[in-house]
Coordinates of C-alpha atoms in Angstrom, one line a residue:
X1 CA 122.7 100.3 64.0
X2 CA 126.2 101.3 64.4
X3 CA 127.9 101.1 67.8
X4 CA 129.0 104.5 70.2
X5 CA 132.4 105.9 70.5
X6 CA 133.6 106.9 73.9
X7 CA 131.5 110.0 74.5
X8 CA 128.0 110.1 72.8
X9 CA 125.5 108.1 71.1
X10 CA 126.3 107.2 67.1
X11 CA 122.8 105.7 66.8
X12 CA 119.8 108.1 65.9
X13 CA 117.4 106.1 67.8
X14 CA 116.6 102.8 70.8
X15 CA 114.3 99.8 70.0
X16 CA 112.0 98.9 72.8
X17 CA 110.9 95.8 73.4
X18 CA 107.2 93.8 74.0
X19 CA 107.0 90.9 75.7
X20 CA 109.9 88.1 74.5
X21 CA 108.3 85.2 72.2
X22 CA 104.6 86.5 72.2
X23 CA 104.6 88.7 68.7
X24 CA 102.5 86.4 67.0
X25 CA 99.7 87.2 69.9
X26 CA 100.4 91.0 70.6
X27 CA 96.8 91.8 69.1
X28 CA 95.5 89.8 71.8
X29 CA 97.7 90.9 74.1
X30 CA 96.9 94.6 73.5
X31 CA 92.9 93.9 74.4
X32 CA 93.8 93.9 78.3
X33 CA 96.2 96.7 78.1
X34 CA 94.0 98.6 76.1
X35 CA 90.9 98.0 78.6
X36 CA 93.7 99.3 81.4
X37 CA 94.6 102.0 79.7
X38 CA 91.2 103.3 79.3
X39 CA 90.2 102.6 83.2
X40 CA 92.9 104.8 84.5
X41 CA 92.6 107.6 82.1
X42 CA 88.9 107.8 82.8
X43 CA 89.5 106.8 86.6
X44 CA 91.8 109.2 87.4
X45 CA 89.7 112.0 85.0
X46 CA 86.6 111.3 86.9
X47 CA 88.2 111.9 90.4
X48 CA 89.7 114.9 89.3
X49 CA 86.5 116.5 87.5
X50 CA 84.1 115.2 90.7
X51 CA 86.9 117.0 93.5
X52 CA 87.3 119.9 91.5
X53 CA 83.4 120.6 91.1
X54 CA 82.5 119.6 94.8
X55 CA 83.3 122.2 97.4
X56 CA 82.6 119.7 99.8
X57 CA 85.3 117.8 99.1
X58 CA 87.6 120.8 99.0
X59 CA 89.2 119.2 101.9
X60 CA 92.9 118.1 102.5
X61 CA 92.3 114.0 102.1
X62 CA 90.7 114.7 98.7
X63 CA 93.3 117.2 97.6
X64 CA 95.9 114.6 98.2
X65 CA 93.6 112.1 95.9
X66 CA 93.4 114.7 93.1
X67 CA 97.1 114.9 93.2
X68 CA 97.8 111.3 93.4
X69 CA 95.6 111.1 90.6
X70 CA 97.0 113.7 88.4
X71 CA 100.4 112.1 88.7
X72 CA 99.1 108.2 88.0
X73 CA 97.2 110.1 84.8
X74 CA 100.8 111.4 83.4
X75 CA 102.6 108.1 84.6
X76 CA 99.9 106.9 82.0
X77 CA 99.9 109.3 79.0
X78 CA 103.9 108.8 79.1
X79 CA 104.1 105.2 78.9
X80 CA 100.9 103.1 77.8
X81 CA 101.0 104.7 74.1
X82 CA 104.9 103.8 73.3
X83 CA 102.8 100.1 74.7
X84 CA 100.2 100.0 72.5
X85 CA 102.2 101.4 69.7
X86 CA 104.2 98.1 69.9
X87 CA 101.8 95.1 70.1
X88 CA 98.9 97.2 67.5
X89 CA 102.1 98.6 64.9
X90 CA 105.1 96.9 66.2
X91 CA 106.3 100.9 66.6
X92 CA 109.8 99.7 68.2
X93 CA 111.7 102.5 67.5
X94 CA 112.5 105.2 69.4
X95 CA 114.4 108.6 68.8
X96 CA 117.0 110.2 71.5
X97 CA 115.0 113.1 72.3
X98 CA 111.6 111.0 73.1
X99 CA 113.6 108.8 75.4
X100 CA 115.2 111.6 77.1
X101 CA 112.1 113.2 77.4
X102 CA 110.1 110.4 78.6
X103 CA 113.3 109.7 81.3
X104 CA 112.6 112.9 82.9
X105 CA 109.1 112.4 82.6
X106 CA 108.7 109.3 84.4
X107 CA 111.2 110.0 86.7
X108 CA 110.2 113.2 88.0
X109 CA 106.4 112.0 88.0
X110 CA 107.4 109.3 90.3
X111 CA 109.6 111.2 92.7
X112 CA 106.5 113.6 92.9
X113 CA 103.2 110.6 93.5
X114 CA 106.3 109.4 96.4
X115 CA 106.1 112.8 97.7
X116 CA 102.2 112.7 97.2
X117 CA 102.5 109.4 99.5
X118 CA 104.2 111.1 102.1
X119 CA 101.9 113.7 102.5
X120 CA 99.3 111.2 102.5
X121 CA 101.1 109.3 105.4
X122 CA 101.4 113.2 107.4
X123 CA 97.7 113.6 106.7
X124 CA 97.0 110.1 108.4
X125 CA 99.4 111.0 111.1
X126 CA 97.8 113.7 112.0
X127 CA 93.9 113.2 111.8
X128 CA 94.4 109.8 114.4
X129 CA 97.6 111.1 116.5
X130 CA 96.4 114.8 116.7
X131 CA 92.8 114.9 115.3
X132 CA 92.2 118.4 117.6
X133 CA 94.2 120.3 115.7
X134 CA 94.3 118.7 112.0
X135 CA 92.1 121.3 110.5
X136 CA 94.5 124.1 111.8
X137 CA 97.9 122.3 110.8
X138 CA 96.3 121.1 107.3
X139 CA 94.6 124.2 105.8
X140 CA 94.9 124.4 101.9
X141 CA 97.2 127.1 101.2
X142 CA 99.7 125.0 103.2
X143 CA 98.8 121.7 101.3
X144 CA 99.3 124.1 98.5
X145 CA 102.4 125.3 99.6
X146 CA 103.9 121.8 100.3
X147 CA 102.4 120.2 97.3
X148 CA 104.5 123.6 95.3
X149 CA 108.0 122.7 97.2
X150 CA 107.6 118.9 96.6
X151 CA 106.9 119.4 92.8
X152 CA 109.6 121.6 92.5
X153 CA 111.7 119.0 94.0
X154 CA 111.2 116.5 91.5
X155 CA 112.2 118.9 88.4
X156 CA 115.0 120.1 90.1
X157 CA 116.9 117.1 90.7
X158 CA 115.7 115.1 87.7
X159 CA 116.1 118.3 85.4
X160 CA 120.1 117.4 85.4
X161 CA 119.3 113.5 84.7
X162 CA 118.6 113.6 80.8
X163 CA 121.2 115.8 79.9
X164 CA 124.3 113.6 82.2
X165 CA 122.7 110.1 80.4
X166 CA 123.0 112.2 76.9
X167 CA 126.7 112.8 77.4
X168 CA 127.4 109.3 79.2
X169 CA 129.8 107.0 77.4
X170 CA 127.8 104.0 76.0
X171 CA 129.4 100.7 73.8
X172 CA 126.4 98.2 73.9
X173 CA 123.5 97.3 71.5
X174 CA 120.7 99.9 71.8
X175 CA 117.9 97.5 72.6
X176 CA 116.1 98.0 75.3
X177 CA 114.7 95.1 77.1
X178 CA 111.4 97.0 78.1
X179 CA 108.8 98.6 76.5
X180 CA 109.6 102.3 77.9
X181 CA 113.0 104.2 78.7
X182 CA 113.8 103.1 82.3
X183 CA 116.7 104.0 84.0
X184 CA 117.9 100.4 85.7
X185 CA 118.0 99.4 82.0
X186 CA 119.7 102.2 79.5
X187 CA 122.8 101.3 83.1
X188 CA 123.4 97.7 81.7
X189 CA 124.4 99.6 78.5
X190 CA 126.9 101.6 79.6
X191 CA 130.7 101.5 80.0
X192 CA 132.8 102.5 83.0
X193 CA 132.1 106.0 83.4
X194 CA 129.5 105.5 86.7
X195 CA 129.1 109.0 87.6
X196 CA 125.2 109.7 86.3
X197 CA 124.4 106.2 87.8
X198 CA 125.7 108.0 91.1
X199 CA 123.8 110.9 90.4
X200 CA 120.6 108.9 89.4
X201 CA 121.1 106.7 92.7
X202 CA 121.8 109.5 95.1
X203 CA 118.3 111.5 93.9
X204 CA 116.6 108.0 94.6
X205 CA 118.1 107.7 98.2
X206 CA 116.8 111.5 98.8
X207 CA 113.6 111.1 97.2
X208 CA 112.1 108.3 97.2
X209 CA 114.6 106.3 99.4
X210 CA 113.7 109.5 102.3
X211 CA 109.9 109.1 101.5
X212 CA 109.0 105.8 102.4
X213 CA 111.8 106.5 105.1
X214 CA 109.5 108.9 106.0
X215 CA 106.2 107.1 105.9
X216 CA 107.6 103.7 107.5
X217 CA 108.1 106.1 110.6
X218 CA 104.9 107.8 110.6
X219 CA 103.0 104.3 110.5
X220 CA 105.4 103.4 113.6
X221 CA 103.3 106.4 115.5
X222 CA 100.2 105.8 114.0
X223 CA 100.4 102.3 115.1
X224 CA 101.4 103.2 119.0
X225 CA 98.5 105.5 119.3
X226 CA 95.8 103.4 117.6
X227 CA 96.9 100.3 119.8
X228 CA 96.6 102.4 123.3
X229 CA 92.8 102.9 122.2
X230 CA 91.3 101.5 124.4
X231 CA 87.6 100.8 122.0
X232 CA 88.0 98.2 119.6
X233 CA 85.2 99.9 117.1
X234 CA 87.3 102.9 117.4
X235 CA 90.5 100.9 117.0
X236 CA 89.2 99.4 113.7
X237 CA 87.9 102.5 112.2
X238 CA 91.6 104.0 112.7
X239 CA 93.0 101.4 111.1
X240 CA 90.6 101.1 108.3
X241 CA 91.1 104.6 107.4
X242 CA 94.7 104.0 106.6
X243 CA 93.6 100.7 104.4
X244 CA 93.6 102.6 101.2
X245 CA 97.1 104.2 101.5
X246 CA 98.8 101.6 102.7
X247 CA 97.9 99.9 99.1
X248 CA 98.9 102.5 97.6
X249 CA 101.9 102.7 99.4
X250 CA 102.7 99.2 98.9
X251 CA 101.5 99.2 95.0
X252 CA 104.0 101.9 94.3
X253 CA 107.6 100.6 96.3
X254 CA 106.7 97.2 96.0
X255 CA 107.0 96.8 92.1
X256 CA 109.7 99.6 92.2
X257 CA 112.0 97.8 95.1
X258 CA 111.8 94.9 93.1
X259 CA 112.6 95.5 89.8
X260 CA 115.9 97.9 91.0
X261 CA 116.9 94.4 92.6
X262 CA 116.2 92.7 89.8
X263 CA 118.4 94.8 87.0
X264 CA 120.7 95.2 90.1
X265 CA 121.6 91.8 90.7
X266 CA 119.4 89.2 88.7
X267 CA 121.5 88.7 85.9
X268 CA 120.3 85.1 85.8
X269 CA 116.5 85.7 86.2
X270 CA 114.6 85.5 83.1
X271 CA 113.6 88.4 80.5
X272 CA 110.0 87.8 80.9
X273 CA 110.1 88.3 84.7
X274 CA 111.7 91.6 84.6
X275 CA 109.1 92.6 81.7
X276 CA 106.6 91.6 82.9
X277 CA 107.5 93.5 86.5
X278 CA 108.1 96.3 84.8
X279 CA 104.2 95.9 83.2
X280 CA 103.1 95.8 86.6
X281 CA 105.2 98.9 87.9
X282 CA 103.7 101.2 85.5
X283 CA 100.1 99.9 84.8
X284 CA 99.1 98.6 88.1
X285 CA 98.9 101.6 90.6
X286 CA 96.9 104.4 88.3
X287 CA 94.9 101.3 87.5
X288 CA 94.0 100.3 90.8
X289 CA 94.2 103.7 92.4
X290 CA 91.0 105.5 91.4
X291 CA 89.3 102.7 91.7
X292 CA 90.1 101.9 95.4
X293 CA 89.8 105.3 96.6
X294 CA 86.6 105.6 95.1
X295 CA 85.3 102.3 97.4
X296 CA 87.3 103.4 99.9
X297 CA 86.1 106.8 100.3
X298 CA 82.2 106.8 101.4
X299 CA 82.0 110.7 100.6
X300 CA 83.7 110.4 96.9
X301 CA 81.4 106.9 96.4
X302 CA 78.2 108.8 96.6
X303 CA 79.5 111.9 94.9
X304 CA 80.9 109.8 91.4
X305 CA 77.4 107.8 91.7
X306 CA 75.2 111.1 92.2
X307 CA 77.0 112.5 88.7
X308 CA 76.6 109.6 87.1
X309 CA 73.0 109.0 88.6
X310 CA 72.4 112.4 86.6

């Protein structure tokens, strides 16, 4: 592969990479990935089919599953194929436009689930601050409406993204060092021209950065009202309500936080780590997801085992 020039790409295409000093194993490796890949499809399917087809859970907490799950199901198709394409065909290569288009993919689908978060966090905010009036503040054609303005949010300002990383000046290898385009990483290859590393940076701090802003402060008031009630079996049931989100809340920044940090300033830490956190940023939340809102959730329990029980 030949190198860049000062203002495009002279290559036709990147090579991803699997995980460092394991190709003789990636067969083996594929089986759990494989057996992940399939749990969230179908996890994330299920919920979806079951909400959709229940009127009874036509309600705003179940909305905000279907569209938690919808998101986690296209975090999925965009990455886990390029995954198994590596460790079943050793499929390393790929061409400008897939890993523009899988940039604005993934981006925008995670600057929407944060959104999806935050609404969570309101709904929770709501039913134990103000449970009187949460059925007249959280009608559907406002979740509708929100949902609409927060989706369009994401394409908006990750729509520009692709195109300023096409034109950015580049004069390293083209290897990636992870198995999917990811922003943090294409960075390391670039030369001195920072501005879509501002860009990408600034629509993190107003999305996602402003999200769990966002959430961190509603859990503040959700934590001042549950600990002035005065019933402990009311006190607990409060809490336990928010169990499931704050997982989720915790699977999705966690991972994220740590592996900006880590291409930000671990230039010493090894390869595998940051592969291996990068693994768990994509695969582990629409993994774990369905399946703990499905325990979580009495009313969706007993709906998925009634159609199954069928």
């Amino acid at each position: 592969m030949s190198s860049v020039n000062d203002t495009k790409f002279k290559f036709a295409v990147f090579l991803l990479t699997g995980i460092p000093g394991q190709g003789d194993i990636y067969l083996w490796i594929s089986v759990p990935f494989c057996f992940m890949y399939v749990i969230s499809i179908v996890g994330n399917s299920v919920i979806l089919f079951i909400i959709k087809t229940d009127p009874s859970l036509h309600e705003p907490m179940y909305i905000f599953f279907s569209m938690l799950a919808v998101t986690d199901f296209g975090l999925s198709m965009a990455t886990m194929q390029m995954i198994l394409g590596i460790f079943w065909f050793d499929s390393r290569e790929i061409s400008l436009d897939t890993c523009f288009a899988q940039l604005f993919f993934i981006n925008m689908l995670q600057c929407i689930e944060s959104s999806v978060l935050l609404l969570m966090a309101f709904d929770r905010f709501i039913a134990i601050c103000n449970p009187l009036r949460c059925a007249s503040i959280l009608t559907l054609p406002r979740i509708a409406n929100m949902g609409l303005v927060f989706v369009l949010r994401g394409v908006v300002l990750i729509f520009p993204l692709p195109f300023l990383v096409k034109w950015f000046r580049y004069c390293r290898a083209n290897v990636l060092s992870h198995s999917y385009w990811l922003h943090q990483d294409v960075m390391k290859m670039a030369c001195a021209n920072i501005t879509v590393n501002i860009y990408g940076l600034s629509v993190a701090l107003l999305t996602m950065g402003l999200d769990f802003l966002l959430i961190f402060l509603s859990y503040v008031l959700i934590l001042k009202t549950v600990l002035s009630i005065a019933s402990s079996t009311e006190y607990l049931m409060a809490l336990n309500s928010c169990v499931s989100h704050l997982c989720a809340v915790v699977l999705f920044y966690v991972p994220e936080i740590g592996l900006a940090l880590i291409h930000r300033f671990g230039n010493s830490s090894s390869h595998f780590l940051q592969v291996l956190l990068g693994y768990v940023y994509m695969m582990i939340q629409p993994l774990i997801n369905p399946v703990m809102y499905s325990v979580k959730s009495k009313h969706l329990r007993a709906r998925i085992i009634r159609a199954f029980v069928k």
